[in-house]
Coordinates of C-alpha atoms in Angstrom, one line a residue:
M12 CA -16.2 11.3 64.9
S13 CA -12.9 12.2 65.7
I14 CA -11.1 15.4 64.6
K15 CA -8.7 12.6 62.4
S16 CA -11.8 11.0 60.5
L17 CA -13.3 14.5 59.9
S18 CA -10.0 15.0 58.8
K19 CA -10.0 12.3 56.1
V20 CA -13.8 13.1 55.1
I21 CA -12.3 16.9 54.2
D22 CA -9.3 16.0 52.4
L23 CA -11.2 13.6 50.1
K24 CA -13.6 15.8 49.5
K25 CA -11.3 18.6 47.9
L26 CA -10.3 15.8 45.7
S27 CA -13.5 15.2 44.7
L28 CA -13.7 18.8 43.8
L29 CA -10.6 18.8 42.2
K30 CA -11.2 16.1 40.1
G31 CA -14.4 17.4 38.6
T32 CA -12.7 20.5 37.9
I33 CA -10.0 18.8 36.5
L34 CA -12.8 16.7 33.6
M35 CA -13.9 20.3 33.5
N36 CA -10.9 21.8 32.5
L37 CA -10.2 19.1 29.9
S38 CA -13.6 18.8 28.4
L39 CA -13.6 22.6 28.0
L40 CA -10.1 22.4 26.5
K41 CA -11.2 19.4 24.0
G42 CA -14.2 21.9 22.7
I43 CA -11.7 24.4 22.6
F44 CA -9.2 22.0 19.9
I45 CA -12.1 20.8 18.3
I46 CA -13.5 24.8 17.3
F47 CA -10.0 25.3 17.0
A48 CA -9.9 21.8 14.0
K49 CA -13.0 23.3 12.3
K50 CA -12.0 27.1 12.1
Y51 CA -8.2 26.4 11.5
I52 CA -8.5 22.7 9.9
M53 CA -10.3 22.5 6.9
T54 CA -9.3 19.1 5.8
D55 CA -11.2 16.2 7.2
L56 CA -9.5 14.9 9.4
R57 CA -10.1 11.8 8.2
L58 CA -8.7 11.8 5.8
I59 CA -5.0 12.9 7.0
E60 CA -5.6 9.9 9.3
F61 CA -5.9 7.4 6.2
M62 CA -2.8 8.9 4.4
R63 CA -1.0 8.4 7.5
E64 CA -1.8 4.5 7.9
E65 CA -1.6 4.3 4.2
L66 CA 2.3 5.5 4.7
R67 CA 3.3 3.9 7.6
H68 CA 2.6 0.7 5.4
T69 CA 4.5 1.2 2.0
P70 CA 7.7 -0.7 1.8
L71 CA 11.2 1.9 0.3
D72 CA 13.3 -1.1 -0.5
F73 CA 12.3 -1.9 -4.5
K74 CA 11.1 1.5 -6.2
R75 CA 10.3 0.2 -10.0
Y76 CA 11.1 1.3 -12.9
M77 CA 9.0 3.9 -13.1
Y78 CA 9.9 6.3 -10.4
D79 CA 13.1 7.8 -12.2
R80 CA 11.5 8.1 -15.1
I81 CA 8.4 10.1 -13.8
I82 CA 9.0 14.3 -14.4
W83 CA 7.4 14.4 -10.4
S84 CA 7.8 18.2 -10.3
D85 CA 4.7 18.7 -13.2
R86 CA 2.7 20.9 -12.1
M87 CA 0.0 18.0 -13.3
V88 CA 1.2 14.3 -12.9
G89 CA -0.5 11.3 -14.2
L90 CA 0.3 7.7 -13.8
V91 CA -1.6 5.3 -15.6
G92 CA -1.3 1.3 -15.9
P93 CA -3.4 -2.0 -15.3
R94 CA -4.4 -3.3 -12.2
G95 CA -2.3 -4.6 -9.8
V96 CA 1.3 -3.1 -11.5
G97 CA 2.2 -1.2 -8.3
K98 CA 1.1 2.4 -8.8
S99 CA -0.1 3.2 -5.4
T100 CA 2.6 2.5 -4.2
M101 CA 4.8 4.1 -6.1
V102 CA 2.9 7.7 -4.9
K103 CA 3.1 7.0 -1.3
Q104 CA 6.8 6.2 -1.6
R105 CA 7.2 9.9 -3.1
I106 CA 5.5 10.8 -0.6
L107 CA 8.0 9.6 2.1
E108 CA 10.7 10.4 0.3
S109 CA 9.9 14.1 0.0
G110 CA 11.4 15.2 2.9
N111 CA 8.0 17.1 4.0
P112 CA 4.8 14.6 4.5
D113 CA 3.1 17.3 6.3
E114 CA 2.4 19.7 3.0
W115 CA 0.8 16.0 0.9
L116 CA -2.4 14.8 1.2
Y117 CA -3.0 10.9 -0.4
V118 CA -6.6 9.8 -1.0
T119 CA -8.1 7.1 -2.8
A120 CA -11.1 8.4 -4.9
D121 CA -13.6 5.7 -3.5
H122 CA -13.0 6.9 -0.2
T123 CA -16.4 7.0 1.7
Y124 CA -15.4 10.7 2.3
F125 CA -16.7 11.5 -1.5
A126 CA -20.2 10.2 -0.8
N127 CA -21.0 13.7 -0.3
H128 CA -18.2 16.0 -0.8
T129 CA -16.0 16.5 -3.8
L130 CA -12.4 16.5 -4.9
T131 CA -13.1 20.5 -6.4
G132 CA -14.2 21.1 -2.4
L133 CA -11.4 19.2 -1.2
A134 CA -8.7 20.6 -3.1
D135 CA -9.9 24.1 -1.6
D136 CA -10.0 23.1 1.8
F137 CA -6.1 21.4 1.7
V138 CA -4.9 24.8 0.0
K139 CA -6.5 26.6 2.8
D140 CA -4.9 24.7 5.5
G141 CA -1.1 25.5 3.1
G142 CA -1.3 22.1 1.6
R143 CA 0.8 22.1 -2.0
H144 CA 0.4 18.4 -3.4
L145 CA -2.6 16.7 -3.2
V146 CA -2.4 13.2 -5.1
I147 CA -4.9 11.5 -5.9
D148 CA -5.5 7.0 -5.9
E149 CA -8.1 5.1 -8.2
I150 CA -8.9 8.5 -9.6
H151 CA -10.8 5.8 -12.4
K152 CA -13.4 5.5 -9.4
Y153 CA -14.9 8.8 -9.4
M154 CA -17.1 10.0 -11.4
G155 CA -16.4 12.9 -13.8
W156 CA -12.8 12.6 -12.7
S157 CA -11.3 14.3 -16.1
K158 CA -14.1 17.9 -15.0
E159 CA -12.4 18.5 -12.0
L160 CA -9.1 17.5 -12.4
K161 CA -8.9 20.6 -14.8
Q162 CA -11.5 22.7 -12.3
I163 CA -8.2 22.6 -9.7
Y164 CA -5.1 23.1 -12.3
D165 CA -7.0 25.4 -13.4
S166 CA -8.1 27.3 -9.7
H167 CA -5.0 26.4 -7.6
A168 CA -2.2 27.2 -10.1
A169 CA 0.5 26.3 -7.5
L170 CA -1.1 23.2 -5.9
Q171 CA 0.6 20.2 -7.7
V172 CA -1.8 17.6 -8.3
I173 CA -0.9 13.2 -8.3
F174 CA -3.5 11.4 -9.7
T175 CA -2.8 7.3 -10.8
G176 CA -5.9 5.6 -12.6
S177 CA -6.7 2.5 -14.7
S178 CA -5.0 2.1 -18.5
I179 CA -8.1 2.2 -20.1
L180 CA -8.6 6.0 -19.0
D181 CA -8.8 8.8 -22.1
I182 CA -7.1 12.6 -20.7
H183 CA -8.1 13.4 -24.6
R184 CA -12.0 12.1 -23.5
G185 CA -15.1 14.5 -23.5
S186 CA -15.0 18.7 -23.2
A187 CA -12.3 18.2 -20.0
D188 CA -9.1 17.7 -22.0
L189 CA -6.3 17.3 -19.6
S190 CA -3.8 16.9 -22.8
R191 CA -2.4 20.3 -22.3
R192 CA -2.6 19.8 -18.4
A193 CA -1.6 16.5 -16.9
L194 CA 1.8 15.1 -17.8
M195 CA 1.4 11.0 -18.6
F196 CA 3.4 7.9 -17.7
H197 CA 2.2 4.6 -18.6
M198 CA 3.2 1.6 -16.3
Q199 CA 3.9 -2.2 -16.7
G200 CA 4.4 -5.0 -15.0
L201 CA 7.6 -6.4 -13.1
S202 CA 10.9 -7.2 -16.4
F203 CA 12.7 -10.3 -15.3
R204 CA 15.4 -7.8 -14.6
E205 CA 12.8 -6.1 -11.5
Y206 CA 11.6 -10.1 -10.5
L207 CA 14.9 -11.2 -9.7
L208 CA 15.6 -8.1 -7.7
M209 CA 12.5 -7.9 -5.9
F210 CA 12.6 -11.4 -5.0
H211 CA 15.8 -12.5 -5.0
G212 CA 18.0 -10.0 -4.2
I213 CA 20.2 -11.0 -7.6
A214 CA 20.8 -7.8 -8.8
L215 CA 21.5 -7.8 -12.8
P216 CA 21.9 -3.9 -14.7
G217 CA 19.1 -2.5 -17.2
L218 CA 20.1 -2.5 -21.2
D219 CA 19.4 -1.7 -24.0
L220 CA 18.1 -3.2 -27.0
Y221 CA 21.6 -3.2 -28.6
G222 CA 23.4 -3.9 -24.8
I223 CA 21.2 -7.2 -24.8
L224 CA 22.1 -7.7 -28.9
G225 CA 25.7 -7.9 -27.6
H226 CA 25.8 -9.9 -25.1
K227 CA 26.8 -7.5 -22.7
I228 CA 25.2 -9.7 -19.5
E229 CA 27.6 -10.6 -16.7
L230 CA 26.1 -12.9 -13.9
P231 CA 26.6 -13.7 -10.5
A232 CA 28.3 -16.2 -10.0
D233 CA 27.3 -20.1 -9.6
F234 CA 24.0 -18.1 -11.3
H235 CA 21.8 -19.6 -13.7
P236 CA 19.3 -17.4 -14.5
L237 CA 17.0 -20.2 -16.5
P238 CA 15.1 -21.5 -13.1
L239 CA 14.1 -18.4 -12.1
F240 CA 13.0 -17.1 -15.5
R241 CA 10.5 -20.5 -15.7
K242 CA 8.6 -19.8 -12.7
Y243 CA 8.4 -15.8 -13.5
L244 CA 6.7 -16.8 -16.6
I245 CA 3.5 -18.5 -14.6
D246 CA 4.0 -16.2 -11.5
G247 CA 6.5 -13.1 -11.9
Y248 CA 4.4 -10.7 -13.4
L249 CA 3.3 -8.8 -10.6
P250 CA 4.7 -7.3 -7.5
F251 CA 2.2 -9.7 -5.3
G252 CA 3.9 -12.6 -7.1
N253 CA 5.3 -13.9 -3.6
S254 CA 2.0 -14.2 -2.2
P255 CA -0.4 -17.1 -1.5
G256 CA -3.1 -17.4 -4.4
Y257 CA -1.4 -15.8 -7.2
S258 CA -4.0 -17.5 -9.7
I259 CA -6.8 -16.7 -8.3
R260 CA -5.1 -13.1 -7.3
M261 CA -4.9 -13.0 -11.3
Q262 CA -8.3 -14.0 -11.8
Q263 CA -10.6 -11.4 -9.7
I264 CA -8.4 -9.4 -11.7
I265 CA -9.0 -10.1 -15.1
S266 CA -13.1 -9.9 -13.5
Q267 CA -13.2 -6.4 -12.3
T268 CA -11.5 -4.7 -15.5
L269 CA -13.7 -7.1 -17.5
E270 CA -16.6 -6.1 -15.5
V271 CA -16.3 -2.3 -13.5
D272 CA -13.0 -1.1 -15.3
I273 CA -14.2 -0.9 -19.0
P274 CA -17.3 -1.0 -19.0
Q275 CA -18.1 2.4 -16.5
F276 CA -15.1 3.9 -19.2
A277 CA -16.8 2.5 -22.8
G278 CA -21.0 3.1 -21.1
M279 CA -21.3 -0.8 -22.1
T280 CA -24.1 -2.7 -21.0
P281 CA -23.8 -5.9 -19.1
A282 CA -25.1 -7.8 -22.5
T283 CA -21.2 -6.6 -23.9
S284 CA -19.5 -7.1 -20.9
R285 CA -19.9 -10.8 -21.3
K286 CA -19.4 -10.2 -25.2
L287 CA -15.9 -9.3 -23.9
K288 CA -15.2 -12.2 -22.2
R289 CA -16.3 -14.3 -24.8
M290 CA -13.8 -12.2 -26.6
L291 CA -10.5 -12.6 -24.1
G292 CA -11.2 -16.4 -24.0
I293 CA -11.3 -16.7 -27.8
I294 CA -8.3 -15.3 -27.9
A295 CA -6.6 -16.9 -25.0
G296 CA -7.4 -20.7 -26.5
N297 CA -6.0 -19.3 -29.9
A298 CA -2.8 -16.3 -29.1
P299 CA -0.9 -15.4 -31.2
Y300 CA -4.3 -15.1 -32.7
K301 CA -4.8 -13.7 -36.1
P302 CA -7.7 -11.1 -36.3
N303 CA -10.6 -11.6 -38.6
M304 CA -13.3 -9.0 -37.5
S305 CA -16.2 -10.8 -39.5
N306 CA -15.9 -14.2 -38.0
L307 CA -14.8 -12.8 -34.0
A308 CA -18.0 -10.3 -35.0
V309 CA -20.4 -13.4 -36.4
E310 CA -19.1 -15.3 -33.3
L311 CA -19.3 -13.0 -30.3
G312 CA -22.9 -11.4 -31.9
M313 CA -21.9 -8.1 -32.5
S314 CA -20.9 -5.2 -35.1
K315 CA -17.7 -6.0 -36.9
N316 CA -16.9 -1.5 -36.6
D317 CA -17.3 -2.8 -33.0
V318 CA -14.7 -5.8 -32.6
P319 CA -11.3 -3.0 -33.5
D320 CA -12.9 -0.5 -30.1
N321 CA -13.1 -3.6 -28.3
L322 CA -9.9 -5.3 -29.2
V323 CA -7.7 -1.9 -28.3
Y324 CA -10.2 -1.7 -25.4
L325 CA -9.0 -4.9 -24.0
E326 CA -5.0 -4.0 -24.8
K327 CA -5.8 -1.0 -22.6
A328 CA -7.4 -2.3 -19.6
G329 CA -3.7 -4.6 -19.8
L330 CA -5.0 -8.0 -20.6
L331 CA -4.1 -7.7 -25.0
G332 CA -1.3 -7.0 -26.6
L333 CA -1.9 -6.1 -29.9
L334 CA 1.5 -6.3 -32.8
R335 CA 0.3 -3.7 -35.5
D336 CA 2.4 -4.0 -38.8
D337 CA 4.3 -1.0 -40.5
T338 CA 2.4 0.5 -42.3
G339 CA 1.1 3.2 -40.3
G340 CA 4.5 5.2 -40.5
M341 CA 3.9 6.3 -36.5
R342 CA 4.5 4.0 -33.4
G343 CA 1.0 2.2 -32.8
L344 CA -0.7 3.1 -36.1
G345 CA -0.8 0.2 -38.2
K346 CA -2.8 -2.5 -39.0
V347 CA -3.2 -5.6 -36.7
E348 CA -1.3 -8.4 -37.8
K349 CA -1.4 -10.2 -34.5
V350 CA -3.5 -10.6 -31.1
Y351 CA -1.6 -11.6 -28.1
L352 CA -2.3 -11.8 -24.4
D353 CA -1.0 -8.5 -22.5
N354 CA 2.1 -11.4 -20.4
P355 CA 2.4 -14.7 -20.1
N356 CA 1.0 -15.0 -16.8
L357 CA -2.3 -13.9 -18.3
M358 CA -1.6 -17.3 -20.6
Y359 CA -1.0 -19.3 -17.8
A360 CA -4.4 -18.0 -15.4
L361 CA -6.5 -18.4 -18.6
T362 CA -5.4 -22.3 -20.2
G363 CA -3.9 -23.6 -17.1
D364 CA -1.3 -26.3 -18.2
N365 CA -3.0 -26.1 -21.9
T366 CA -0.9 -23.2 -22.4
D367 CA 1.6 -23.6 -25.3
I368 CA 4.9 -22.5 -24.4
G369 CA 6.0 -21.5 -28.2
N370 CA 3.5 -18.3 -27.7
V371 CA 4.6 -17.9 -23.7
R372 CA 7.7 -17.7 -25.4
E373 CA 5.9 -15.1 -28.0
T374 CA 4.6 -13.0 -25.9
F375 CA 7.5 -12.8 -23.1
F376 CA 9.5 -11.0 -26.0
Y377 CA 6.4 -8.6 -27.0
N378 CA 6.0 -8.0 -23.2
Q379 CA 9.3 -7.1 -22.7
T380 CA 10.6 -4.8 -25.0
R381 CA 7.8 -2.8 -26.5
V382 CA 8.5 -0.6 -23.2
M383 CA 11.1 0.9 -24.8
N384 CA 11.3 0.0 -28.3
D385 CA 8.4 0.3 -31.5
V386 CA 8.0 -3.1 -32.4
V387 CA 5.9 -4.3 -34.9
A388 CA 5.0 -7.6 -37.2
S389 CA 7.7 -8.8 -39.4
R390 CA 6.5 -9.8 -43.2
I391 CA 9.2 -13.0 -42.6
S392 CA 9.5 -13.6 -39.5
D393 CA 8.2 -12.8 -36.2
F394 CA 9.6 -9.5 -34.8
T395 CA 10.8 -6.3 -36.1
I396 CA 12.5 -3.7 -33.9
D397 CA 15.0 -1.1 -35.7
G398 CA 14.9 -3.0 -38.7
I399 CA 16.0 -6.1 -37.0
T400 CA 14.5 -9.3 -37.8
F401 CA 13.7 -10.9 -34.5
E402 CA 12.4 -15.2 -34.9
I403 CA 11.7 -16.3 -31.4
E404 CA 12.7 -20.2 -31.4
G405 CA 13.0 -23.5 -28.9
H406 CA 15.2 -26.1 -28.3
G407 CA 17.4 -27.1 -31.8
K408 CA 15.8 -24.2 -33.7
G409 CA 17.8 -22.8 -36.3
K410 CA 17.6 -19.2 -38.7
K411 CA 15.6 -20.7 -41.8
Q412 CA 13.0 -18.1 -40.7
L413 CA 15.7 -15.5 -41.7
D414 CA 17.8 -16.1 -45.0
G415 CA 16.1 -13.3 -46.4
A416 CA 16.3 -10.9 -43.6
E417 CA 18.8 -8.0 -44.1
K418 CA 19.9 -8.6 -40.2
G419 CA 18.4 -11.3 -38.1
I420 CA 18.2 -12.9 -35.3
V421 CA 17.5 -16.2 -33.4
V422 CA 16.1 -15.6 -30.2
R423 CA 16.5 -19.4 -27.4
D424 CA 14.5 -20.4 -24.8
D425 CA 16.7 -22.9 -23.4
I426 CA 20.4 -21.1 -23.8
E427 CA 22.1 -19.1 -20.7
F428 CA 24.9 -17.1 -22.6
G429 CA 24.5 -15.5 -26.3
Y430 CA 26.9 -16.3 -29.4
K431 CA 27.0 -13.7 -32.5
E432 CA 23.1 -14.2 -33.7
F433 CA 21.2 -16.7 -30.9
V434 CA 20.5 -14.1 -27.8
P435 CA 18.9 -16.3 -24.7
L436 CA 15.4 -15.4 -24.2
W437 CA 15.2 -14.4 -20.9
T438 CA 17.7 -11.6 -21.4
F439 CA 14.9 -9.3 -22.9
G440 CA 13.8 -8.6 -19.4
L441 CA 16.9 -6.7 -19.0
N442 CA 15.3 -4.1 -21.1
Y443 CA 13.4 -2.2 -18.6

């Protein structure tokens, strides 16, 4: 072998030794990093990666009406509402706009991490890492959530907890009463105003009831609301309204609510869950439904005493709207006079071509006005708000039924602009 060839062999050996040394050092460094991470990063890295991925896909261009109403600074904040209204997106938007996402941890209660870990254990580790804001999405999927939230609140004074959950959640229930600890906010689906902004880029101001009745609406040039309003009634109530298969997704939400959310909360058997489905079907075919508890109990094969409780479960879950009278003296305590489906989209999803437009009008009015107002049944017409009687009508109807009202309003679905006591139905979609 020549001197030159031998030199090349020696160089290759040196290179090989150098490569081996580098690999060994990298392996050593990796081991040191893992030891360091285990010792100094208590929070599971899988959860941190999960949060980052979730935040990466969170839009900031549109925020729901509730975003600016939540007192985000409170130590424990609960956001509840029906499935699909945008609760998860809202809390992730809050993290992104906080200015310091490293102090936050976002988790979902059904993450595989909780198969062998607890919420309290996670909170302990997160606090040790310097965490200050823990966000738990879909808390209703975690067994014993209220007791653990109470323990976290009492153990970590410097940790803020924000949680979301099904609207069926009851923070007053059981021994772990969170009513003195958690500030609760209830959120519902898109108003017509939000729908116009989110899907069509049309910005209209929100108006209180008296702004609507005073015809304070100013429309953009060449904008005619009625065609979009009719579309909204069919598929505009939830933030995924522009997605393919909206009706199918609505059906899935209904099934999940009836088969999982309510039975899990109320400890129902599968047989009772099936009766809930039957109850919803009866009401869907007859809404607005004048409840007769005895007849409904017989038809469903359940105790008469269980019927009111099940109606309330369906109301809290976002499937029904219970219109009460004013005998209770306080909001929501009166006798149930009529039962509506919660929103017009549900009506179309459940009854399809058989949907009655007159019932749709009433359902929309009640759904949109109840967020900001105390809406009760009228003794002479459809609804009463703040002493004002509302008659919901279609084309060509007058105000005959309002003759006995001290102050009466005719709400029409076929007009763009109002005049005196005649007010367009679509404008009540600007109420929030």
